[in-house]
Tab-separated table of C-alpha atoms in Angstrom:
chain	number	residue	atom	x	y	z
A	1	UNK	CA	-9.598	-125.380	84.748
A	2	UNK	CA	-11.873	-128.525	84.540
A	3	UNK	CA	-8.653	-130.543	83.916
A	4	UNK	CA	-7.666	-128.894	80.139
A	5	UNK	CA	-4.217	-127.731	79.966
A	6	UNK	CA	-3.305	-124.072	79.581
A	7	UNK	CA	-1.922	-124.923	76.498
A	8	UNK	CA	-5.060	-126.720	75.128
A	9	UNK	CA	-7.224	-123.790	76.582
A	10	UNK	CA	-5.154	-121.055	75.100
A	11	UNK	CA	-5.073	-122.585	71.404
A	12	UNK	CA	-8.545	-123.127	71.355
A	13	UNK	CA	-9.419	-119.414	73.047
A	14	UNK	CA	-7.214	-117.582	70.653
A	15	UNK	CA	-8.919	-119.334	67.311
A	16	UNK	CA	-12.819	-117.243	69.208
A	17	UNK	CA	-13.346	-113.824	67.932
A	18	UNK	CA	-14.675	-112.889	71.587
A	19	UNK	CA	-11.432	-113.802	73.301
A	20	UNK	CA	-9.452	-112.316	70.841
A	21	UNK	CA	-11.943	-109.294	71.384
A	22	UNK	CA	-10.976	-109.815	75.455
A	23	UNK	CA	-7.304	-109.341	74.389
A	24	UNK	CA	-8.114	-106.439	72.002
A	25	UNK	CA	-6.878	-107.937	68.877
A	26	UNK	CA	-7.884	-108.992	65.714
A	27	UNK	CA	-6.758	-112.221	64.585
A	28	UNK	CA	-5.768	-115.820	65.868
A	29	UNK	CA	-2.278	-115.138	65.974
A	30	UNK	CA	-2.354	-111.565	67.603
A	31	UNK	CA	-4.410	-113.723	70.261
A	32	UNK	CA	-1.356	-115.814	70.588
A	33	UNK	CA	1.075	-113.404	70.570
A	34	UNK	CA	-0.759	-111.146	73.481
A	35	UNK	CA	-1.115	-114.412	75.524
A	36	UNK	CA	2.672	-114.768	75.211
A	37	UNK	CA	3.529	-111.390	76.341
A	38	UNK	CA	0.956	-111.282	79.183
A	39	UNK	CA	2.134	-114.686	80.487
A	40	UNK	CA	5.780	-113.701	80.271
A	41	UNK	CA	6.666	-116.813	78.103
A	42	UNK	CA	7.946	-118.102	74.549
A	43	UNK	CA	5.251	-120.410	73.715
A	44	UNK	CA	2.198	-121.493	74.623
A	45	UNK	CA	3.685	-124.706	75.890
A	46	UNK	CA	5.191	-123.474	78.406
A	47	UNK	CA	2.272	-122.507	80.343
A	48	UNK	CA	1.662	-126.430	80.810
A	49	UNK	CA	5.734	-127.113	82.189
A	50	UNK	CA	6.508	-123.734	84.066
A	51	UNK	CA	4.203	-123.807	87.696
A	52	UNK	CA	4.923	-119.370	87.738
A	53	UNK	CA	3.944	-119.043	84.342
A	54	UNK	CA	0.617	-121.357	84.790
A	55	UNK	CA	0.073	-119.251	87.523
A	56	UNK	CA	0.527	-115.883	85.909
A	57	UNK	CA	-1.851	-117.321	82.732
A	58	UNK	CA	-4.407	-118.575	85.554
A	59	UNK	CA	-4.575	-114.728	86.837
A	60	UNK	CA	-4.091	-112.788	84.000
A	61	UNK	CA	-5.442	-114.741	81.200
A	62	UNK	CA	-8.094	-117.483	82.432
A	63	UNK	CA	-9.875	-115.709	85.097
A	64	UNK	CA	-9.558	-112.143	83.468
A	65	UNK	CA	-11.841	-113.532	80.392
A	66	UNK	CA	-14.382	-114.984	83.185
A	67	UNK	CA	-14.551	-112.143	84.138
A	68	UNK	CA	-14.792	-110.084	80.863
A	69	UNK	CA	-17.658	-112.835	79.793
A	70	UNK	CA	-19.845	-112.493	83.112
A	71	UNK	CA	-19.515	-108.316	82.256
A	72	UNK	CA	-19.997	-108.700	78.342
A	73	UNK	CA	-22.613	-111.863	78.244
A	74	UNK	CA	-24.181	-110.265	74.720
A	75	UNK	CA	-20.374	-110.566	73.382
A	76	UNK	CA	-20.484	-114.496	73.992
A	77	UNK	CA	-20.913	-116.585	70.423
């Protein structure tokens, strides 16, 4: 994670048209909203206090869209 928070990370991911693309949404807060649900959480915040749901965002969210960039590099802005 290069020492950001989840929290950070997420925020700043959701405001990029090509994770929100990665999510298949639309809009910032769609981002934020699939994030949420994915993670199992409330709030973003709670990706930086809760170890499981860090873990679950590090799987499903983090690594998924390194993965989604290395197959879409074109997609990248």
């Amino acid at each position: 994670m290069a020492g950001q928070r989840p929290c950070l990370w997420t925020v700043l991911h959701c405001k990029q048209q090509d994770f929100q693309r990665f999510l298949g949404v639309d809009s910032e807060t769609a981002a934020a909203r699939r994030v949420k649900e994915v993670c199992e959480v409330g709030s973003r915040a709670e990706l930086d206090r809760d170890a499981a749901a860090q873990a679950r965002w590090d799987e499903r969210i983090r690594r998924a869209y390194l993965n989604y960039q290395k197959q879409h590099p074109t997609n990248h802005q």
